[in-house]
mmCIF file of C-alpha atoms in Angstrom:
data_model
loop_
_atom_site.group_PDB
_atom_site.id
_atom_site.type_symbol
_atom_site.label_atom_id
_atom_site.label_comp_id
_atom_site.label_asym_id
_atom_site.label_seq_id
_atom_site.Cartn_x
_atom_site.Cartn_y
_atom_site.Cartn_z
ATOM 1 C CA MET A 607 168.538 163.024 20.905
ATOM 2 C CA CYS A 608 164.878 164.121 20.067
ATOM 3 C CA LYS A 609 163.895 167.697 19.798
ATOM 4 C CA ARG A 610 161.259 169.025 22.192
ATOM 5 C CA ASP A 611 159.118 172.045 21.898
ATOM 6 C CA ARG A 612 158.561 174.644 24.646
ATOM 7 C CA GLN A 613 156.025 172.414 26.434
ATOM 8 C CA GLY A 614 158.487 169.621 26.423
ATOM 9 C CA VAL A 615 156.494 167.518 23.809
ATOM 10 C CA ASP A 616 158.606 165.351 21.511
ATOM 11 C CA THR A 617 158.020 167.104 18.117
ATOM 12 C CA ALA A 618 158.741 164.021 15.982
ATOM 13 C CA VAL A 619 156.082 162.006 17.928
ATOM 14 C CA TYR A 620 153.672 164.800 17.656
ATOM 15 C CA ARG A 621 154.117 165.065 13.977
ATOM 16 C CA ARG A 622 153.571 161.254 13.505
ATOM 17 C CA GLN A 623 150.336 161.468 15.607
ATOM 18 C CA ARG A 624 149.179 164.488 13.660
ATOM 19 C CA GLY A 625 149.865 162.600 10.422
ATOM 20 C CA ALA A 626 147.973 159.674 11.555
ATOM 21 C CA PHE A 627 145.039 161.741 12.782
ATOM 22 C CA ARG A 628 144.906 163.467 9.353
ATOM 23 C CA GLY A 629 144.812 160.086 7.592
ATOM 24 C CA LEU A 630 142.038 158.944 9.827
ATOM 25 C CA SER A 631 140.268 162.131 9.203
ATOM 26 C CA LEU A 632 140.543 161.712 5.412
ATOM 27 C CA ALA A 633 139.342 158.046 5.720
ATOM 28 C CA LEU A 634 136.320 159.205 7.691
ATOM 29 C CA VAL A 635 135.446 161.796 5.109
ATOM 30 C CA ALA A 636 135.795 159.259 2.340
ATOM 31 C CA VAL A 637 133.480 156.783 4.115
ATOM 32 C CA THR A 638 130.974 159.607 4.769
ATOM 33 C CA LEU A 639 130.966 160.478 1.137
ATOM 34 C CA ALA A 640 130.542 156.829 0.091
ATOM 35 C CA MET A 641 127.669 156.540 2.470
ATOM 36 C CA SER A 642 125.979 159.677 1.271
ATOM 37 C CA ALA A 643 126.356 158.546 -2.385
ATOM 38 C CA SER A 644 124.745 155.156 -1.586
ATOM 39 C CA ALA A 645 121.904 157.107 0.211
ATOM 40 C CA VAL A 646 120.979 158.175 -3.279
ATOM 41 C CA ALA A 647 120.384 154.607 -4.262
ATOM 42 C CA ALA A 648 118.633 153.298 -7.239
ATOM 43 C CA PRO A 649 114.869 152.888 -6.833
ATOM 44 C CA ILE A 650 113.720 149.531 -5.608
ATOM 45 C CA ASP A 651 111.744 147.347 -7.974
ATOM 46 C CA TRP A 652 108.365 146.640 -6.273
ATOM 47 C CA SER A 653 106.627 145.268 -9.386
ATOM 48 C CA GLY A 654 104.657 142.076 -9.170
ATOM 49 C CA THR A 655 101.477 142.959 -7.354
ATOM 50 C CA SER A 656 98.116 143.783 -8.963
ATOM 51 C CA GLY A 657 99.095 147.391 -9.040
ATOM 52 C CA TRP A 658 99.905 150.326 -6.733
ATOM 53 C CA VAL A 659 97.346 153.039 -5.975
ATOM 54 C CA PRO A 660 98.114 156.517 -4.443
ATOM 55 C CA PHE A 661 96.860 156.717 -0.895
ATOM 56 C CA ASP A 662 94.057 159.128 -1.350
ATOM 57 C CA GLN A 663 92.642 157.201 -4.213
ATOM 58 C CA ALA A 664 93.007 153.980 -2.258
ATOM 59 C CA LEU A 665 90.924 155.389 0.590
ATOM 60 C CA GLN A 666 88.087 156.427 -1.752
ATOM 61 C CA ARG A 667 88.061 153.156 -3.577
ATOM 62 C CA ALA A 668 88.276 151.148 -0.249
ATOM 63 C CA ARG A 669 85.026 152.891 0.874
ATOM 64 C CA ALA A 670 83.323 152.396 -2.565
ATOM 65 C CA GLU A 671 84.448 148.842 -3.170
ATOM 66 C CA ASN A 672 84.584 147.605 0.453
ATOM 67 C CA LYS A 673 88.099 146.612 0.119
ATOM 68 C CA PRO A 674 90.964 146.771 2.752
ATOM 69 C CA VAL A 675 94.134 148.717 2.011
ATOM 70 C CA CYS A 676 97.640 147.398 2.425
ATOM 71 C CA VAL A 677 100.137 150.308 2.832
ATOM 72 C CA VAL A 678 103.869 149.458 2.280
ATOM 73 C CA VAL A 679 106.270 152.202 3.572
ATOM 74 C CA TYR A 680 109.876 151.762 2.382
ATOM 75 C CA ALA A 681 113.015 153.802 1.580
ATOM 76 C CA ASP A 682 115.323 153.229 -1.339
ATOM 77 C CA TRP A 683 118.418 153.296 0.927
ATOM 78 C CA CYS A 684 117.115 150.516 3.238
ATOM 79 C CA PRO A 685 118.724 147.046 2.726
ATOM 80 C CA LYS A 686 115.757 145.425 4.558
ATOM 81 C CA CYS A 687 113.380 147.051 2.045
ATOM 82 C CA ARG A 688 115.475 145.818 -0.810
ATOM 83 C CA SER A 689 115.394 142.270 0.493
ATOM 84 C CA LEU A 690 111.629 142.488 1.105
ATOM 85 C CA ALA A 691 110.757 143.811 -2.426
ATOM 86 C CA PRO A 692 111.175 140.391 -4.292
ATOM 87 C CA ALA A 693 108.574 138.848 -2.007
ATOM 88 C CA PHE A 694 106.036 141.030 -3.783
ATOM 89 C CA LYS A 695 106.631 139.057 -7.020
ATOM 90 C CA SER A 696 105.891 135.690 -5.261
ATOM 91 C CA GLY A 697 102.815 133.813 -6.195
ATOM 92 C CA PRO A 698 101.011 133.954 -2.875
ATOM 93 C CA ILE A 699 101.521 137.753 -2.324
ATOM 94 C CA VAL A 700 100.682 138.537 -6.048
ATOM 95 C CA ALA A 701 97.420 136.472 -5.588
ATOM 96 C CA ALA A 702 96.538 138.026 -2.276
ATOM 97 C CA SER A 703 97.242 141.551 -3.607
ATOM 98 C CA LYS A 704 94.375 141.273 -5.908
ATOM 99 C CA GLN A 705 91.937 141.151 -2.990
ATOM 100 C CA VAL A 706 93.272 144.442 -1.438
ATOM 101 C CA LEU A 707 94.168 147.920 -2.521
ATOM 102 C CA MET A 708 97.913 148.262 -2.490
ATOM 103 C CA VAL A 709 99.701 151.678 -1.549
ATOM 104 C CA LEU A 710 103.449 152.022 -1.950
ATOM 105 C CA GLN A 711 105.032 155.005 -0.220
ATOM 106 C CA ASN A 712 108.638 156.041 -0.019
ATOM 107 C CA SER A 713 109.142 157.457 3.431
ATOM 108 C CA ASP A 714 111.842 159.820 2.279
ATOM 109 C CA GLU A 715 109.122 161.878 0.349
ATOM 110 C CA LYS A 716 107.599 162.586 3.813
ATOM 111 C CA PRO A 717 103.938 162.773 2.668
ATOM 112 C CA GLY A 718 101.832 164.571 5.281
ATOM 113 C CA TRP A 719 99.313 161.738 5.613
ATOM 114 C CA LEU A 720 101.997 159.254 6.615
ATOM 115 C CA ALA A 721 103.012 161.331 9.662
ATOM 116 C CA GLN A 722 99.656 162.239 10.613
ATOM 117 C CA ARG A 723 98.022 158.779 10.394
ATOM 118 C CA PHE A 724 101.035 156.579 11.350
ATOM 119 C CA GLY A 725 103.563 158.863 12.898
ATOM 120 C CA ASP A 726 103.010 157.471 16.434
ATOM 121 C CA LEU A 727 103.744 154.007 15.215
ATOM 122 C CA GLY A 728 107.411 154.608 14.441
ATOM 123 C CA ASN A 729 109.660 155.829 11.583
ATOM 124 C CA TYR A 730 111.321 152.529 10.824
ATOM 125 C CA VAL A 731 111.182 150.876 7.375
ATOM 126 C CA PRO A 732 109.905 148.737 5.970
ATOM 127 C CA ARG A 733 106.533 149.124 7.649
ATOM 128 C CA ILE A 734 103.354 147.516 6.322
ATOM 129 C CA PHE A 735 99.941 148.562 7.624
ATOM 130 C CA PHE A 736 96.469 147.213 6.932
ATOM 131 C CA LEU A 737 93.427 149.641 6.850
ATOM 132 C CA LYS A 738 89.888 148.550 6.994
ATOM 133 C CA PRO A 739 87.483 149.803 4.139
ATOM 134 C CA ASP A 740 86.490 152.693 6.335
ATOM 135 C CA GLY A 741 90.198 153.796 6.557
ATOM 136 C CA THR A 742 90.902 152.833 10.172
ATOM 137 C CA LEU A 743 94.058 150.905 11.108
ATOM 138 C CA ASP A 744 93.530 147.113 11.671
ATOM 139 C CA THR A 745 95.925 146.499 14.455
ATOM 140 C CA SER A 746 95.066 142.836 14.607
ATOM 141 C CA LEU A 747 97.080 142.290 11.349
ATOM 142 C CA ASN A 748 100.818 142.867 12.192
ATOM 143 C CA SER A 749 104.029 141.088 11.930
ATOM 144 C CA GLY A 750 103.995 139.868 15.540
ATOM 145 C CA HIS A 751 107.305 141.658 16.305
ATOM 146 C CA GLU A 752 107.119 142.966 19.962
ATOM 147 C CA ARG A 753 108.949 146.179 19.334
ATOM 148 C CA TYR A 754 108.244 146.937 15.697
ATOM 149 C CA PRO A 755 104.776 145.385 14.950
ATOM 150 C CA TYR A 756 104.565 146.461 11.389
ATOM 151 C CA PHE A 757 107.996 145.387 10.347
ATOM 152 C CA TYR A 758 107.955 142.530 7.917
ATOM 153 C CA THR A 759 110.995 140.582 6.634
ATOM 154 C CA PRO A 760 111.165 138.280 3.643
ATOM 155 C CA GLY A 761 110.745 135.316 6.063
ATOM 156 C CA LYS A 762 107.386 136.814 6.952
ATOM 157 C CA ALA A 763 106.142 136.769 3.269
ATOM 158 C CA PRO A 764 103.726 133.803 3.869
ATOM 159 C CA LEU A 765 102.293 135.592 6.912
ATOM 160 C CA LEU A 766 101.910 138.787 4.965
ATOM 161 C CA ALA A 767 100.005 136.904 2.004
ATOM 162 C CA GLU A 768 97.839 135.359 4.627
ATOM 163 C CA GLN A 769 97.108 138.607 6.255
ATOM 164 C CA MET A 770 96.135 140.124 2.967
ATOM 165 C CA SER A 771 93.627 137.432 2.453
ATOM 166 C CA GLN A 772 92.419 137.809 6.043
ATOM 167 C CA ALA A 773 91.882 141.500 5.672
ATOM 168 C CA ALA A 774 89.774 140.891 2.495
ATOM 169 C CA GLN A 775 87.748 138.130 4.210
ATOM 170 C CA ALA A 776 87.037 140.546 7.105
ATOM 171 C CA ALA A 777 85.877 143.320 4.929
ATOM 172 C CA GLY A 778 83.225 140.961 3.373
ATOM 173 C CA PRO A 779 81.868 141.017 -0.111
ATOM 174 C CA PRO A 780 81.721 144.309 -2.192
ATOM 175 C CA PRO A 781 78.551 146.285 -2.140
ATOM 176 C CA PRO A 782 76.020 145.512 -4.854
ATOM 177 C CA PRO A 783 75.999 147.847 -7.711
ATOM 178 C CA PRO A 784 73.313 150.544 -7.686
ATOM 179 C CA PRO A 785 70.074 149.669 -9.371
ATOM 180 C CA PRO A 786 69.777 151.077 -12.883
ATOM 181 C CA GLN A 787 68.111 154.384 -13.318
ATOM 182 C CA PRO A 788 64.932 154.238 -15.379
ATOM 183 C CA ALA A 789 65.174 155.940 -18.678
ATOM 184 C CA VAL A 790 63.380 159.220 -18.820
ATOM 185 C CA ALA A 791 61.530 159.676 -22.132
ATOM 186 C CA ALA A 792 61.897 163.055 -23.652
ATOM 187 C CA VAL A 793 58.592 164.965 -23.875
ATOM 188 C CA GLU A 794 57.972 166.697 -27.174
ATOM 189 C CA PRO A 795 55.969 169.961 -27.096
#
């Protein structure tokens, strides 16, 4: 015979269900803690290109040197970003990166310029944008993905290298250096 409480519920069954629910709750807490620990992931190694430049400095240099800017937006917790990073050590991308100014931005740092300039283009990562030397977005250079046009995968690395070169060709040659200033002779009184 089984015991029943005042509402007619079998107390032994209730205890088993409650125990199972507690076990499930503890498992969910453990998974959540594990996920939050992995969210503080080790930094991704993006070395290999000709060098990364801060965004503001890249815009100034782009105008002065007539060079396009390639902006790579990533997050350390993102597995797609981790799989894309080694492509930046490949020969074609390393060579092409010498023709453009490279900006690397962790989206978790939430810089104001990122939301202001590219916020309407989504918050997914990785995202790669090409800017013309005047700082405007070059929408013709994208991954071809219908829904996420600035999302590149490692399989798109050849396209990325090609687009870096296209951006540099579209920008044209750098401006000539300014003519030398004539020397001013000191006048003695």
